[in-house]
């Protein structure tokens, strides 16, 4: 369960030094990842959860082939995280969740379609601020929570590997018990942890004969089960305790194909579960709801296992009040306007009360809600129902908010929150775009040329483009500076500078960063017409 207290403070705590960039509160990484966590369905939903809604969905195919595939995207996501994690060497400080798995799909220990299926879906979400490794981790958080488990606190900040992990060692069905336990131990998980983590992982999904003929007989492949899936338990797409119950009670799927395989060598789950005389499995059996808490603890440890040079950020909490797409822009009528939306997150009932924004120059507006509502996979604190979102649009001419350095959002039942803005210099969204066909990015920035303590000549623009790289479906980020030159502007007190630069075809949003004397003053993600967010 998420806690709703002190959202602003803990979110702002994520940035090490305050960044005046607009558009993404509190910073682009947290704003984007919070969007995935919170905006599950309905208005402005993140497309991320669509892949696992419903939980037995297989996103890689559509219609009947998807249904008959008996593949499960939510389960694949968790398996991908396990395999990326499993080569971690805690003592050496290497491996863990770094998306290196993308380079390692040819290894026998990483057989199966899960890896490239998942990376294909995640690829358009990757950009300068959102590495594949953070998506890999959030995939497990979303699968578990959306499919019946509890919420695993989610910390961003992972870094994508640029090469395969030289270490191998993901346990396979044929791996001996000793070897398997040694592999888990190296990654920081003792015997009891290894048993429970595997039971948690195998709470959803299947073993497929197509891919694992040494585990499941080929007779499992039928016209309506085209990969010969044998489910771990009777509730393939529900993250519940059934796996433990069916194993201990010897009912249903009896723990799945890695327990019951026709091929004794491939009964790796049976060897592991029995290795302490079934003690851990019996404890999980008796712990009731405690099973879910154990899974939260172990899966959190798994996704937070990162190379020793990586510093994870504090866990993201849902923003009760979230400014979205807040930016200055210039309209077709050459008017300078500050526009954006406020997303309000309600624990239970939508209040339908107006929301007010008050600027530091005391200009205030009462905002009216848009019609569409959104629903979150999450419940806030001890609410009975899932949290809901409502959006409030504002669009205010600069004359009304001249000199304002912040705005305060207030609404009945919410603690008012203050958000900083600046208008010394900004990227002009309507004049900045990625032209994928031409392979260029064109940027126009606007800057005040009448402020004594602000020098537009100190401005610089950098872009970062996610592009394909060989051997993995995880994009790499290519950075470039954009040279800008002054061009005509419709204003007397604001100048325009424009420039463009060549880019490789982007796989996701191209980010533009405006710096003043090296300090970030604005950030804009250009969607480059790529699906995803
Ligand atoms: C001894 C350790 C383990 C072994 C030998 C093992 C082996 C396997 C095998 C052979 C499959 C079938 C894959 C397929 O047919 O597509 C599988 C599926 C799966 N594994 Fe494991 N696994 C182990 C531990 C774990 C752990 C610790 C997790 C996560 C925490 C995990 C998560 C999953 C999931 C979610 C699936 C279902 C994938 C799907 O339905 O596509 N496994 N595992
Ligand atoms: C049983 O599994 C082992 C390894 O998992 C494999 O080498 C062997 O060929 C399998 N036997 C059969 C009959 O498939
Ligand atoms: C799948 O097909 C088999 C025959 O190949 C049939 O007996 C079974 O009822 C079908 N199952 C489902 C769920 O449609
Ligand atoms: C462990 O539990 C399984 C499944 O209930 C059972 O088949 C097996 O005999 C048990 N093993 C031990 C050592 O108790
Ligand atoms: C924010 O802007 C993006 C890109 O233009 C758009 O896709 C998205 O719907 C906007 N969000 C809201 C809440 O309006
Ligand atoms: C996964 O994709 C990568 C990058 O396109 C490719 O090199 C690799 O062969 C693919 N792996 C599998 C198992 O298809
Ligand atoms: C959203 O994801 C679905 C798959 O879940 C995909 O078919 C669709 O094209 C995506 N839409 C956008 C706008 O990205």
XYZ file of C-alpha atoms in Angstrom, residues 5-231:
227
model
C 1.604 11.578 3.511
C 4.219 14.150 2.618
C 4.237 13.434 -1.044
C 5.712 16.714 -2.164
C 8.554 16.624 0.276
C 9.639 13.074 -0.438
C 9.307 13.474 -4.192
C 11.322 16.663 -4.185
C 13.873 14.886 -2.058
C 14.732 12.809 -5.112
C 16.621 15.580 -6.867
C 19.981 16.246 -5.315
C 19.913 19.937 -6.203
C 16.826 21.910 -7.172
C 16.265 22.060 -10.905
C 14.177 24.872 -12.299
C 13.138 22.828 -15.311
C 9.428 23.020 -15.903
C 7.102 20.470 -17.458
C 8.110 17.479 -15.328
C 7.577 17.592 -11.568
C 9.629 16.907 -9.563
C 11.977 15.790 -12.346
C 11.523 13.978 -15.664
C 12.458 10.505 -14.361
C 10.122 10.559 -11.371
C 7.336 12.267 -13.317
C 7.418 9.600 -16.034
C 7.774 6.599 -13.743
C 5.101 7.892 -11.365
C 2.833 8.090 -14.421
C 3.375 4.355 -15.032
C 2.762 3.536 -11.370
C -0.374 5.640 -10.901
C -2.185 6.136 -14.216
C -3.289 2.590 -14.938
C -6.613 2.948 -16.731
C -8.962 5.604 -18.132
C -8.058 9.236 -18.818
C -4.407 9.761 -19.813
C -3.557 6.228 -18.738
C -0.001 5.127 -19.235
C 0.104 2.547 -21.968
C 2.428 0.496 -19.783
C -0.282 -1.377 -17.852
C -2.267 -2.084 -21.028
C 0.141 -4.916 -21.791
C -0.856 -6.724 -18.598
C -4.549 -5.796 -18.537
C -6.083 -8.296 -18.058
C -3.332 -10.174 -16.295
C -3.484 -13.160 -18.637
C -2.894 -10.893 -21.645
C -0.090 -11.712 -24.076
C 0.860 -8.395 -25.653
C 3.155 -9.785 -28.343
C 0.267 -11.298 -30.305
C -3.344 -10.228 -30.803
C -6.707 -11.979 -30.848
C -7.011 -15.748 -30.877
C -3.292 -16.413 -31.471
C -2.582 -14.463 -28.258
C -5.174 -16.443 -26.311
C -4.035 -19.776 -27.725
C -0.379 -18.936 -27.095
C -0.957 -19.368 -23.343
C 1.863 -16.948 -22.830
C 1.460 -14.354 -20.104
C 3.113 -10.963 -20.392
C 2.804 -10.198 -16.660
C 4.655 -13.439 -15.864
C 7.258 -12.836 -18.551
C 8.091 -9.448 -17.015
C 8.882 -11.017 -13.653
C 10.944 -13.791 -15.246
C 12.972 -11.188 -17.157
C 13.742 -9.372 -13.912
C 14.823 -12.626 -12.244
C 17.186 -13.545 -15.078
C 18.704 -10.048 -15.198
C 19.200 -10.179 -11.430
C 20.451 -13.768 -11.158
C 24.000 -13.122 -12.376
C 24.585 -10.565 -9.607
C 27.754 -11.025 -7.616
C 27.299 -9.070 -4.415
C 30.897 -9.474 -3.266
C 32.269 -8.226 -6.579
C 29.601 -5.502 -6.820
C 28.670 -6.528 -10.354
C 25.482 -7.554 -12.142
C 21.945 -7.320 -10.866
C 19.215 -5.276 -12.493
C 21.021 -3.421 -15.280
C 19.189 -4.672 -18.400
C 22.288 -6.634 -19.424
C 19.877 -9.538 -19.993
C 19.075 -7.885 -23.354
C 22.579 -8.816 -24.561
C 22.331 -12.338 -23.143
C 19.344 -13.888 -24.943
C 21.494 -16.383 -26.869
C 22.625 -18.077 -23.641
C 21.004 -21.455 -22.972
C 20.215 -20.280 -19.429
C 18.032 -17.512 -20.955
C 15.951 -19.654 -23.278
C 12.462 -18.535 -24.187
C 10.677 -15.575 -25.736
C 10.141 -13.575 -22.532
C 13.242 -11.395 -22.867
C 12.799 -9.970 -26.342
C 8.994 -9.946 -26.009
C 9.318 -7.708 -22.946
C 12.074 -5.480 -24.323
C 10.036 -4.942 -27.498
C 7.114 -3.616 -25.451
C 9.307 -1.533 -23.134
C 11.527 -0.080 -25.864
C 9.392 3.021 -26.759
C 9.292 4.018 -23.058
C 13.081 4.354 -22.864
C 14.595 7.824 -23.004
C 17.392 9.811 -21.389
C 15.584 9.780 -18.049
C 14.039 6.319 -18.118
C 16.549 3.511 -18.600
C 15.470 0.024 -19.631
C 16.688 -1.268 -16.251
C 14.170 0.938 -14.390
C 11.389 -0.339 -16.669
C 12.523 -3.895 -16.042
C 12.142 -3.294 -12.304
C 8.824 -1.445 -12.554
C 7.535 -4.324 -14.703
C 7.714 -6.636 -11.694
C 6.124 -4.019 -9.417
C 3.208 -3.575 -11.836
C 2.731 -7.290 -12.537
C 2.642 -8.240 -8.887
C 0.381 -5.452 -7.762
C -1.987 -5.335 -10.692
C -2.395 -9.117 -10.666
C -3.344 -9.584 -7.016
C -0.184 -9.066 -4.985
C 0.852 -6.169 -2.797
C 2.753 -3.031 -3.739
C 6.529 -3.315 -3.889
C 8.054 0.081 -3.050
C 9.704 1.287 -6.236
C 12.981 3.187 -6.357
C 14.331 4.543 -9.648
C 17.935 5.224 -10.604
C 19.232 2.091 -12.323
C 21.808 2.339 -15.098
C 21.715 0.297 -18.297
C 24.647 -1.996 -19.003
C 26.477 -1.383 -22.273
C 27.661 -4.976 -22.658
C 26.621 -8.462 -21.571
C 27.424 -9.408 -17.979
C 30.580 -11.547 -18.314
C 29.232 -13.661 -15.432
C 26.743 -16.407 -16.256
C 24.777 -18.507 -13.805
C 20.986 -18.332 -14.013
C 19.650 -21.578 -12.512
C 18.182 -23.957 -15.089
C 15.836 -26.954 -14.652
C 18.843 -29.276 -14.906
C 21.062 -27.327 -12.496
C 21.984 -29.288 -9.378
C 20.658 -28.143 -6.006
C 24.162 -27.245 -4.775
C 24.885 -25.134 -7.847
C 21.471 -23.450 -7.660
C 21.902 -22.531 -3.992
C 25.426 -21.255 -4.696
C 24.086 -19.023 -7.489
C 21.417 -17.539 -5.202
C 23.986 -17.129 -2.413
C 26.313 -15.150 -4.679
C 23.372 -12.839 -5.478
C 22.665 -12.355 -1.761
C 19.848 -14.848 -1.200
C 20.196 -17.706 1.309
C 18.440 -21.050 1.037
C 15.144 -19.952 2.627
C 15.183 -16.766 0.522
C 15.830 -18.780 -2.640
C 12.924 -21.127 -1.952
C 10.492 -18.344 -1.129
C 11.615 -16.116 -4.006
C 11.122 -18.978 -6.453
C 7.665 -19.725 -5.037
C 6.809 -16.016 -5.392
C 8.109 -15.955 -8.960
C 6.260 -19.110 -9.864
C 2.998 -17.763 -8.437
C 2.128 -16.732 -12.003
C 2.873 -18.116 -15.449
C 3.738 -21.428 -16.986
C 6.463 -23.698 -18.269
C 6.171 -24.105 -22.023
C 6.920 -27.313 -23.959
C 7.925 -25.146 -26.903
C 11.224 -23.947 -25.437
C 11.456 -26.441 -22.565
C 10.964 -29.917 -24.113
C 13.217 -31.298 -21.390
C 10.570 -30.252 -18.828
C 7.188 -30.512 -20.552
C 6.239 -33.248 -23.018
C 5.468 -32.178 -26.558
C 1.954 -33.616 -26.227
C 1.068 -30.457 -24.272
C 1.145 -28.550 -27.571
C -2.408 -28.383 -28.983
C -4.294 -26.024 -31.308
C -5.548 -24.052 -28.310
C -2.277 -24.224 -26.375
C 0.174 -23.564 -29.141
C 3.301 -23.392 -26.959
C 2.310 -26.284 -24.716
C 1.994 -24.239 -21.529
C 1.675 -26.089 -18.231
C 0.700 -23.587 -15.561
